Every structure is written in C-alpha cells, then in structure tokens.
Coordinates of C-alpha atoms and ligand atoms in Angstrom, one line a residue:
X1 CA 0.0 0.0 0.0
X2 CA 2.7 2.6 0.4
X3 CA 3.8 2.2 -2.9
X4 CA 1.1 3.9 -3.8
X5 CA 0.2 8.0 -3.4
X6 CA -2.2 8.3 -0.4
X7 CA -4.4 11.1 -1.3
X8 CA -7.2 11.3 1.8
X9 CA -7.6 8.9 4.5
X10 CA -11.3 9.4 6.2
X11 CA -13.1 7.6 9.2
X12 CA -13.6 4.7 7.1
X13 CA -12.0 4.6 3.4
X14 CA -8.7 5.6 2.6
X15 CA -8.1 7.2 -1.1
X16 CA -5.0 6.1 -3.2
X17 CA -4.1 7.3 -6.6
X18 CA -5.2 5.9 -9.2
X19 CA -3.4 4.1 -12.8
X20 CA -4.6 6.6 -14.4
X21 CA -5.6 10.6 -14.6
X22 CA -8.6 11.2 -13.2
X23 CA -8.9 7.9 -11.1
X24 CA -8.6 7.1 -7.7
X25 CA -8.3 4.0 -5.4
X26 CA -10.8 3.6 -2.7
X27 CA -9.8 1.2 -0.1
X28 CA -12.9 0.3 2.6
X29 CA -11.3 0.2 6.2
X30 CA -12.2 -2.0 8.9
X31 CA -12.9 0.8 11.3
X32 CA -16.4 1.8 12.6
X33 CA -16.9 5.1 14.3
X34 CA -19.8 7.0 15.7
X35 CA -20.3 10.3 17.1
X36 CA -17.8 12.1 15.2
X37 CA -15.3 9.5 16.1
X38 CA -16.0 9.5 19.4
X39 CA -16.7 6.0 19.6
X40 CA -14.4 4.0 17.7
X41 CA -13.6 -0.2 16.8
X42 CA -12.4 -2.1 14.9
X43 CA -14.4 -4.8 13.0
X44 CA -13.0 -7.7 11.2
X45 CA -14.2 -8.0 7.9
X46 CA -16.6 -4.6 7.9
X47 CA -14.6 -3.2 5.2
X48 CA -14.6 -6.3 2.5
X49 CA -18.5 -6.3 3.4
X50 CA -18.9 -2.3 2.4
X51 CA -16.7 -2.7 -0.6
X52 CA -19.1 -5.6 -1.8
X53 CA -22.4 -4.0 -0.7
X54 CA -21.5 -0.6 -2.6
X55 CA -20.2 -2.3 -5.8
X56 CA -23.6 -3.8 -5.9
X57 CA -25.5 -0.8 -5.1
X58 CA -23.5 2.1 -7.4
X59 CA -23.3 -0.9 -10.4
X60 CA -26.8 -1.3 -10.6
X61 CA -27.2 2.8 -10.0
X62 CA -25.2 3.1 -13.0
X63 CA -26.8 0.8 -15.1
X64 CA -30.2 2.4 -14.5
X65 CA -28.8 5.4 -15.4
X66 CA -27.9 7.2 -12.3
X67 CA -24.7 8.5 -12.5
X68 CA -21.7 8.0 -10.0
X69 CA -18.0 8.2 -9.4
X70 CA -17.6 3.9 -9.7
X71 CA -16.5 2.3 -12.1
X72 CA -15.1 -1.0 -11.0
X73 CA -14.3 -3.0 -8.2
X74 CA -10.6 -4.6 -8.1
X75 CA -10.2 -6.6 -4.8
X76 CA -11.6 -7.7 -1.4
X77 CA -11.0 -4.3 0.0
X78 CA -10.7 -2.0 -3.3
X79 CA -12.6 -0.3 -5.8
X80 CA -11.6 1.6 -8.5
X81 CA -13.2 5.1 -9.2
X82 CA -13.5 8.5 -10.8
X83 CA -12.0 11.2 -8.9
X84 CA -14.3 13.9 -8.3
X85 CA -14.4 17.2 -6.5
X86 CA -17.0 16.2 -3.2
X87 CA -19.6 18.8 -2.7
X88 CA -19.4 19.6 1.2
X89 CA -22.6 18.1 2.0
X90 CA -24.5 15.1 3.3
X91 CA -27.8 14.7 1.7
X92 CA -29.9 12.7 3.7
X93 CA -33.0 11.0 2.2
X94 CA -35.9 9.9 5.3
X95 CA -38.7 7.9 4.6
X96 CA -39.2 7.0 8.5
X97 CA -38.6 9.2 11.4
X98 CA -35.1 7.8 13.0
X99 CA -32.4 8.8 14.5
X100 CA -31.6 12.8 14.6
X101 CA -34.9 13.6 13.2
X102 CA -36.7 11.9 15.8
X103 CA -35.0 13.4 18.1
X104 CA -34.9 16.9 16.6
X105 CA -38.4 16.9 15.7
X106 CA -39.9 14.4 19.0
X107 CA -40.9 11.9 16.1
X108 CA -41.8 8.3 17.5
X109 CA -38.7 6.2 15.9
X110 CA -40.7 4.2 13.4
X111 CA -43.5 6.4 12.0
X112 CA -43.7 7.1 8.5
X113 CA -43.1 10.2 7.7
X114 CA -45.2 11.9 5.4
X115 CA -43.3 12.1 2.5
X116 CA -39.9 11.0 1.7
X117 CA -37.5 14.3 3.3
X118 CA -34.6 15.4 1.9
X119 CA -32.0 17.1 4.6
X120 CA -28.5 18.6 3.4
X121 CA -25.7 18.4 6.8
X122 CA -22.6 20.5 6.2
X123 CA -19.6 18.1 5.9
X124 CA -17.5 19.9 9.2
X125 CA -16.1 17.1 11.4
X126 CA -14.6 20.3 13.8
X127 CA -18.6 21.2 13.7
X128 CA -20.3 17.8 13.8
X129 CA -21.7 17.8 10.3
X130 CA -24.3 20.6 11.3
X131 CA -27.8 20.8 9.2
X132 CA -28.1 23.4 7.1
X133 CA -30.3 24.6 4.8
X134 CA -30.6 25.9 0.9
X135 CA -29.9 29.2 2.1
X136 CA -26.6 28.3 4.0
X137 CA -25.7 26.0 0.5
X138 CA -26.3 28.9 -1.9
X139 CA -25.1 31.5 0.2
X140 CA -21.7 30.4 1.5
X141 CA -21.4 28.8 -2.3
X142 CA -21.0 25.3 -1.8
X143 CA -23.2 24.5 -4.3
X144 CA -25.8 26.6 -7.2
X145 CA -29.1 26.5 -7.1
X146 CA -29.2 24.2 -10.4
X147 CA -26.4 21.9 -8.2
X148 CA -29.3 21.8 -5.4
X149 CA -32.3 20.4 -8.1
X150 CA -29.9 18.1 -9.4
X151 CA -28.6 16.7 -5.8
X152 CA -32.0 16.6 -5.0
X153 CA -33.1 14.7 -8.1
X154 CA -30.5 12.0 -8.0
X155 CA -31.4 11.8 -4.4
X156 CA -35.0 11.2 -4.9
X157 CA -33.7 8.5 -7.8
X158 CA -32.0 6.8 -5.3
X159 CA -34.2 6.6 -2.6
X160 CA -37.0 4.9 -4.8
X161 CA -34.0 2.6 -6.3
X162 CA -32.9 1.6 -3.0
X163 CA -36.2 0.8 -1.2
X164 CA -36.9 -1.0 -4.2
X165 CA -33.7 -2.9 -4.0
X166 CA -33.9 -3.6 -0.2
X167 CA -38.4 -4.6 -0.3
X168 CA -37.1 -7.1 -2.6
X169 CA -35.3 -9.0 0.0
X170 CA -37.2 -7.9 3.1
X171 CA -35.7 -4.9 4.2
X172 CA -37.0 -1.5 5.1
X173 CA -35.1 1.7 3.9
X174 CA -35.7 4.1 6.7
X175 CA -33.1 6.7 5.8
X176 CA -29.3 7.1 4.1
X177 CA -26.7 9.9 3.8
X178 CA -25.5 10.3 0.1
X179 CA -22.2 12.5 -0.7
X180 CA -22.4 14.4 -4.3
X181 CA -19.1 14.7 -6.6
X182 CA -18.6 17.0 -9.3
X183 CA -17.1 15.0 -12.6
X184 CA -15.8 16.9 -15.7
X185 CA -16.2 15.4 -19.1
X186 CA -14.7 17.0 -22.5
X187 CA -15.5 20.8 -20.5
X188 CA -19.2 20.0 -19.2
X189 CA -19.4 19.3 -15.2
X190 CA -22.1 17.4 -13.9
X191 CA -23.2 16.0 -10.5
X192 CA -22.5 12.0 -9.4
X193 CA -23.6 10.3 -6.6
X194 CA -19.9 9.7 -4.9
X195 CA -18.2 7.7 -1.5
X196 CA -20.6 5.0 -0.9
X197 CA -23.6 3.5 0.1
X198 CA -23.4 0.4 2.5
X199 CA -25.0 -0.3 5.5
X200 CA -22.3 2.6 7.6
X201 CA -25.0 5.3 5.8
X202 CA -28.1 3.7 5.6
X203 CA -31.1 2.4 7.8
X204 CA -32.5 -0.6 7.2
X205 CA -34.7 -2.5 8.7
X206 CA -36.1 -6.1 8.9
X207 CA -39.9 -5.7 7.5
X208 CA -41.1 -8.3 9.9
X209 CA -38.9 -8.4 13.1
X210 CA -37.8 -4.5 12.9
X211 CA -34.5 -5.9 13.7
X212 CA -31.8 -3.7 13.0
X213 CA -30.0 -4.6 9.9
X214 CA -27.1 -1.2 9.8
X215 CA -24.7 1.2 11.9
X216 CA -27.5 1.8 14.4
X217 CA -26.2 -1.8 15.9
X218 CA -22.7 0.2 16.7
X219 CA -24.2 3.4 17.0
X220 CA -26.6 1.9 20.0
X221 CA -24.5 -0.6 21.9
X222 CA -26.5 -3.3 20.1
X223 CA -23.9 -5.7 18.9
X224 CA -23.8 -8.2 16.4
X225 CA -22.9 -5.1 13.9
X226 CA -21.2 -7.9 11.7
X227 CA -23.3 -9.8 11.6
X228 CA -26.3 -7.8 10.1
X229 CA -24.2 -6.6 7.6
X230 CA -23.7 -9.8 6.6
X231 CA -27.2 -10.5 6.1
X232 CA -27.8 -7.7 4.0
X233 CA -25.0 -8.9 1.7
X234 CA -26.5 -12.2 1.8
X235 CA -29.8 -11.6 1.1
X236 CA -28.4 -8.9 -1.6
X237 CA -27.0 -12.4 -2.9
X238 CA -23.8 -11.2 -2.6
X239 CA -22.1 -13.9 0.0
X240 CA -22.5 -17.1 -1.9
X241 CA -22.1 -15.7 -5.4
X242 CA -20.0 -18.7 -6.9
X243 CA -22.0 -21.8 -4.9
X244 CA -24.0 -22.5 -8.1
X245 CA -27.5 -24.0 -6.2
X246 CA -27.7 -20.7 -4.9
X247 CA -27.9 -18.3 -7.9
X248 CA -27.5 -14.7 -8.4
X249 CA -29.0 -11.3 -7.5
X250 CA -31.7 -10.6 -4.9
X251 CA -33.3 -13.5 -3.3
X252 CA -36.9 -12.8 -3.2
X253 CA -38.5 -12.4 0.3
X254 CA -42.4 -13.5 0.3
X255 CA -44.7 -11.5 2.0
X256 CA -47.8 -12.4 3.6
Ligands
TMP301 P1 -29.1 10.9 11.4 O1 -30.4 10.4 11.8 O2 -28.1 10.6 12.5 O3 -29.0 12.3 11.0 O4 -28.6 10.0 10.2 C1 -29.3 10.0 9.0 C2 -28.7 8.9 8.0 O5 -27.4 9.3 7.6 C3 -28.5 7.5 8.6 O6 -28.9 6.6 7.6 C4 -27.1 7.4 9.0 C5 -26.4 8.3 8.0 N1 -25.3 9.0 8.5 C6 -24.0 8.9 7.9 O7 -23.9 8.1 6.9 N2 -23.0 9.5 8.4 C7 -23.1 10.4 9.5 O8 -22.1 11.0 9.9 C8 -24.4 10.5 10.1 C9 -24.5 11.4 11.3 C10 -25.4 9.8 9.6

C-alpha cells in the first residue's frame, strides 16, 4: 500500500491514486466510528462487506442510469473510481422518522413520515456535520441553485432505487446519507452520486422483526454489527455468489 500515493484517508476509506488521470483507489477500512469519532472499533471484515455491498448498489445505479464516481471493483478491500471534486454536504433521504430527526423533531422512531425528506448536513467534522439549509448552501457557495435540483433529483432517484432494491429482499429503507461529486467530461461538469452506500449510511430495517440490519447496531451498543451486515449482503445475494445452487442477484423475500 505505500507504494502507492495516499491522497485522503477518512473515518472509514482511505483514497489512493489511481493508474490513471482522473482515477482514484478507494480502499474500505475495517474501522467503525460514531459520534464524530467518538466512539471508535475495529471490526473484522466490515470493510470487505462495504466494498461488496456498494459495488452492488452504485453498479446497478449506473446501469439504471444514475450517474456515480464507480467504475469497478478490483479486490476484497478496493474499488476503482472516478475522482471527483466532493460537494461539502450530506444529503440525507428519510422515509421514516429515526435517528436525529426523531429526536430533533420528537418523532416516534418508526412512524412514517409523510413524504420522503430530503435534509442537506454540512460536511465539518470540527462542527459535527451541522444541518443546514438551501440558504446556507447557496449563500456560502458550496453548491448553485441548479447543483441543489440536481442533488435533490438524484437523491429522490436513489431513494426509490434503494427501497426498491432492499423490499425485494425484506428490508425497510428508513433513511441514508449520500455524498455528491462534481465530474468533468470534454469541458461539461455534472453531478454523481460519490463515496458509498453500505449499510455505515443507511437504515435498514427487517420488515417483519424491525431488527436492525445497519450502523444503528454500533451506534446503539447493540452488537452483532457484523453480523447484520452480513445479512444484507446475503440476502443482496452477494455472500454465496459462486455456490451454483444458490444463484445470483436478490433473493426474493415472500410477504404475507
Ligand atoms: P441521522 O439520523 O443521525 O441524521 O442519520 C441519517 C442517516 O445518515 C442515517 O442513515 C445514517 C447516515 N449518517 C451517515 O452516513 N454519516 C453520518 O455521519 C451521520 C450522522 C449519519
């Protein structure tokens, strides 16, 4: 690894250089933090998981015609990517009341809100990713107005993607963070979903049992993190990919 040139290392992916201009390495760490990074472990194997679940996600995102920053995966731990310039903010998509908004609003953690919310967080570790508003985006000039409807397009595309995605296998989408890149191509920018999208940034619940299938296991003191992420990747169809009774893709969950 120190071969290559580290360009960022964050709480949870570090970002090498890429073969070639206008690529980058992204390497998913093994680390799991909360709170700013005020609560911080290691878990064995969180990475590899994240690296698989996000390949899956931004893939299919791409093939639907939802642009992001991926463009391959090459290894347990690493994918291969565009390099982009990140817009400072955390879009967050809620369909149920959870986590800050429950508390910021005294929501009941599991009522459904009444339309899917979009929330933008400035990215400010020294601030604790504060919520922030259009005004605050346009004014300060981290992003246009025309930036804004396109976030909040693509982050309306996602959010009916995903729930899709995770209904299919018996999963609830409560809520996820999304971080925007701007890409050039021949002189015209545009915006692509960028970082990743794993169960670190999303909610997800089990439709039946409510269990906790994401970060909120860490987050919460709930343990067995690990091991719900590797039922998402398993029910994604992602653990036993080369068993051939097993199959490919999503394995469908009945419903009764
Ligand atoms: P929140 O309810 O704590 O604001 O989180 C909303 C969603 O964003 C949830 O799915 C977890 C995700 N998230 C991140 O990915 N990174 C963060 O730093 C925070 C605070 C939340």
């Amino acid at each position: 690894m120190s071969r290559r040139r580290r360009i960022y290392e964050g709480k949870a992916k570090i970002l090498y250089e890429g073969p070639e201009a206008g690529t980058l390495i992204q390497f998913f760490k093994d680390d799991a933090t909360a709170f700013n990074k005020k609560k911080h472990e290691i878990l064995d194997g969180k990475g590899v998981l994240n690296n698989r679940i996000s390949e899956y996600i931004f893939s299919h995102l791409n093939q639907i015609g939802i642009p992001t920053h991926f463009i391959k995966r090459l290894n347990m731990r690493e994918q291969l990517i565009k390099q982009v310039d990140i817009v400072p903010l955390e879009v967050v998509v809620r369909n149920i009341a959870a986590g800050s908004i429950a508390k910021r609003l005294g929501l009941e953690e599991g009522e459904v809100l009444p339309r899917s919310i979009i929330e933008f967080f400035y990215k400010a570790d020294e601030l604790d990713d504060p919520m922030v508003s259009e005004e605050h985006i346009t004014g300060f000039g981290w992003a246009t107005p025309a930036e804004i409807d396109d976030i909040m397009t693509l982050a309306i595309r996602v959010n009916d993607f995903l729930s899709g995605l995770f209904l299919g296998v018996g999963i609830q989408l409560v809520d996820f963070k999304i971080e925007l890149g701007r890409l050039w191509e021949n002189d015209v920018m545009r915006i692509v979903v960028a970082d990743e999208i794993s169960p670190d940034s999303c909610r997800l619940w089990d439709i039946k049992s409510k269990k906790k299938l994401d970060k909120d296991r860490f987050r919460q003191e709930l343990g067995g993190m690990l091991e719900a992420y590797r039922e998402v990747a398993d029910r994604l169809g992602l653990l036993h990919e080369n068993e051939p009774p097993r199959g490919k893709g999503p394995v469908l969950v009945k419903s009764d």
